[in-house]
Each structure stands twice: as structure tokens, then as C-alpha cells.
Short mmCIF file of C-alpha atoms in Angstrom, two decimals:
data_model
loop_
_atom_site.label_atom_id
_atom_site.label_comp_id
_atom_site.label_asym_id
_atom_site.label_seq_id
_atom_site.Cartn_x
_atom_site.Cartn_y
_atom_site.Cartn_z
CA GLY A 1 59.08 93.66 37.42
CA ARG A 2 57.22 90.50 38.33
CA ALA A 3 59.86 89.29 40.76
CA THR A 4 59.92 92.57 42.64
CA LYS A 5 56.13 92.52 42.97
CA MET A 6 56.30 89.03 44.48
CA LEU A 7 59.00 90.16 46.90
CA GLU A 8 57.04 93.25 47.87
CA ARG A 9 54.14 91.09 48.97
CA ASN A 10 56.33 89.07 51.30
CA VAL A 11 58.24 92.09 52.76
CA PRO A 12 56.61 93.93 55.69
CA SER A 13 55.42 97.48 54.93
CA VAL A 14 58.03 99.00 57.20
CA LEU A 15 60.83 97.56 55.09
CA ARG A 16 59.28 98.40 51.70
CA PRO A 17 60.65 101.48 49.90
CA ALA A 18 58.24 104.35 49.28
CA LYS A 19 56.67 104.64 45.87
CA GLY A 20 58.79 106.57 43.41
CA MET A 21 61.92 105.70 45.36
CA ASP A 22 64.91 104.36 43.42
CA LEU A 23 65.68 100.79 44.31
CA LYS A 24 69.31 101.00 43.16
CA ILE A 25 71.90 100.55 45.90
CA LYS A 26 73.97 103.67 46.44
CA ARG A 27 77.54 103.16 47.46
CA GLY A 28 78.46 106.37 49.18
CA PHE A 29 81.93 105.23 50.30
CA CYS A 30 82.91 103.69 46.96
CA SER A 31 81.94 106.36 44.48
CA LYS A 32 81.51 110.02 45.27
CA SER A 33 79.64 112.36 43.06
CA GLN A 34 81.34 115.59 42.09
CA GLU A 35 78.34 117.67 43.23
CA GLY A 36 78.51 116.47 46.87
CA SER A 37 82.22 117.06 47.17
CA LYS A 38 82.10 120.78 46.27
CA GLN A 39 82.57 123.10 49.25
CA LYS A 40 80.44 126.12 49.77
CA PRO A 41 81.87 129.31 48.29
CA GLU A 42 83.65 131.81 50.48
CA ILE A 43 81.52 134.70 51.72
CA GLY A 44 83.27 138.02 52.25
CA GLY A 45 86.71 136.52 51.99
CA HIS A 46 86.22 134.15 54.94
CA SER A 47 85.66 130.41 54.79
CA THR A 48 82.24 129.31 55.93
CA TYR A 49 83.88 126.51 57.92
CA LYS A 50 85.50 127.88 61.05
CA VAL A 51 87.08 126.23 64.02
CA PRO A 52 84.60 126.74 66.82
CA GLY A 53 85.83 129.21 69.43
CA HIS A 54 85.09 129.19 73.11
CA LYS A 55 84.53 132.23 75.26
CA PRO A 56 86.42 131.52 78.50
CA SER A 57 84.69 132.05 81.82
CA ASP A 58 86.39 133.79 84.74
CA TRP A 59 87.56 130.45 86.20
CA GLU A 60 88.97 129.37 82.81
CA LYS A 61 90.79 132.69 82.56
CA LYS A 62 92.38 131.97 85.97
CA VAL A 63 93.42 128.54 84.74
CA LEU A 64 95.04 130.10 81.64
CA LEU A 65 96.92 132.55 83.91
CA TRP A 66 98.04 129.96 86.44
CA SER A 67 99.23 127.60 83.71
CA GLY A 68 101.53 130.36 82.47
CA ARG A 69 100.00 130.63 79.04
CA PHE A 70 99.15 134.35 79.47
CA LYS A 71 100.76 136.96 81.76
CA LYS A 72 97.67 139.14 82.36
CA VAL A 73 93.89 138.81 82.06
CA ASP A 74 93.97 141.54 79.37
CA ASP A 75 96.20 139.31 77.17
CA ILE A 76 93.56 136.60 76.93
CA PRO A 77 91.55 136.88 73.65
CA GLU A 78 87.75 136.84 73.67
CA THR A 79 87.57 133.45 72.07
CA ILE A 80 90.08 130.62 72.51
CA SER A 81 90.29 127.16 71.06
CA PHE A 82 89.33 124.12 73.07
CA GLU A 83 92.81 122.71 72.49
CA LEU A 84 94.43 125.76 74.15
CA LEU A 85 92.10 125.35 77.17
CA ASP A 86 92.78 121.64 77.43
CA ALA A 87 96.51 122.21 77.22
CA ALA A 88 96.31 124.83 79.99
CA ARG A 89 94.24 122.49 82.22
CA ASN A 90 96.69 119.65 81.69
CA LYS A 91 99.64 121.86 82.53
CA LEU A 92 97.87 123.02 85.67
CA ARG A 93 97.06 119.39 86.65
CA VAL A 94 100.76 118.52 86.34
CA LYS A 95 101.77 121.53 88.50
CA ILE A 96 99.16 120.57 91.17
CA SER A 97 100.43 116.99 91.11
CA TYR A 98 104.03 118.12 91.65
CA LEU A 99 102.89 120.32 94.51
CA MET A 100 101.04 117.38 96.10
CA ILE A 101 104.10 115.13 95.74
CA ALA A 102 106.25 117.80 97.37
CA LEU A 103 103.79 118.30 100.25
CA THR A 104 103.57 114.53 100.80
CA VAL A 105 107.34 114.21 100.99
CA LEU A 106 107.56 117.20 103.35
CA GLY A 107 104.80 115.69 105.54
CA CYS A 108 106.69 112.39 105.74
CA ILE A 109 109.86 114.19 106.79
CA VAL A 110 107.96 116.15 109.50
CA MET A 111 106.42 112.91 110.84
CA VAL A 112 109.81 111.18 111.02
CA ILE A 113 111.23 114.13 112.98
CA GLU A 114 108.19 114.21 115.34
CA GLY A 115 108.47 110.43 115.87
CA LYS A 116 112.16 110.73 116.80
CA ARG A 117 111.29 113.51 119.30
CA ALA A 118 108.58 111.32 120.82
CA VAL A 119 111.07 108.49 121.24
CA GLY A 120 113.41 110.95 123.00
CA ARG A 121 110.56 111.81 125.47
CA HIS A 122 109.88 108.10 125.94
CA GLU A 123 106.41 108.37 124.38
CA SER A 124 104.97 105.57 122.30
CA LEU A 125 101.54 104.34 121.30
CA THR A 126 101.85 101.43 123.67
CA THR A 127 102.40 103.62 126.72
CA GLN A 128 99.64 105.99 125.63
CA ASN A 129 97.19 103.11 125.24
CA MET A 130 98.14 101.65 128.58
CA GLU A 131 97.63 105.03 130.34
CA ARG A 132 94.24 105.47 128.66
CA LYS A 133 93.06 102.00 129.67
CA ALA A 134 94.26 102.62 133.23
CA ARG A 135 92.16 105.82 133.36
CA TRP A 136 89.14 103.96 132.03
CA ARG A 137 89.53 101.29 134.70
CA GLU A 138 89.79 103.95 137.39
CA ASP A 139 86.60 105.67 135.99
CA VAL A 140 84.75 102.37 135.98
CA ALA A 141 85.90 101.62 139.54
CA HIS A 142 84.86 105.09 140.78
CA SER A 143 81.47 104.86 139.07
CA ALA A 144 80.92 101.30 140.53
CA SER A 145 81.85 102.45 144.06
CA ALA A 146 79.65 105.57 143.72
CA LYS A 147 76.57 103.49 142.99
CA PRO A 148 74.82 102.24 146.14
#
């Protein structure tokens, strides 16, 4: 009684509990009341807690088709789970990565073949640069001689 009144005077008003409020410490994690743990009753035979569904957009439907999860657009349900969509996206990412790896290897092979052909024609970057610099020198010489 008297000690709490003395403490209330020293505590700022923001930290003081409202009048009529219980000062007992509630330990929500240590002891649970039976009333709070009861679930809501089922309504119409269905649980009130449902996994949220997601209505896929046209692009997401294409992702589901390309990932191989569904064969036709008509097979896709109206609502799908987020996990299903994430799995389809991940599968599509892996397929695209494999495609990019294959195209990179193919591009490297094509460049090696083209490089060997250029060597056969006696073309190299050094000769191309020397020819380009020779042309520039000729252009500079012509422009210098054309000026009076």
C-alpha cells in the first residue's frame, strides 16, 4: 500500500499503470490458462482456420505449366498454395539455369571453332589493329595535306 504509493510518485506517468489495472505480473509463456487455449468451434463442418489460398495470375499459370506441375491450363485449380507456387518457380529457375549453362558451353565451342578458322585465314587481333592504325594514319595524312 504505502510502498506502492511512494513508488508511484517517483515513476513517470507514462510508466504508471492505469487505475483499476492489476499490478500482478502475468507469465504468458510459463502458465497458460485453459480458456485461452480453446480453439473456436467448427462452423458447418469446416475448421475456421484454413491455409490461405492464392489465386494464380496468368503468368503464374504459365510458370506452373512450364515447370511441369500441370499439363493444361484447365488442370490448374482456382486457388493454389504458396508452397506449390514456390516449388514451381524454383523448378523453373533450375531449368533456366541448366539452359543458360548449355548455351554458355555451346557459345564457347562456337568461339573456339571460329578462332581456329580465323587462324587458318591468318587473321588475328594484332593484324587487325595494325591495319586499322595504318588507315587512321592515312586519313590523318590526307586531311593534313588537304588543308591549305
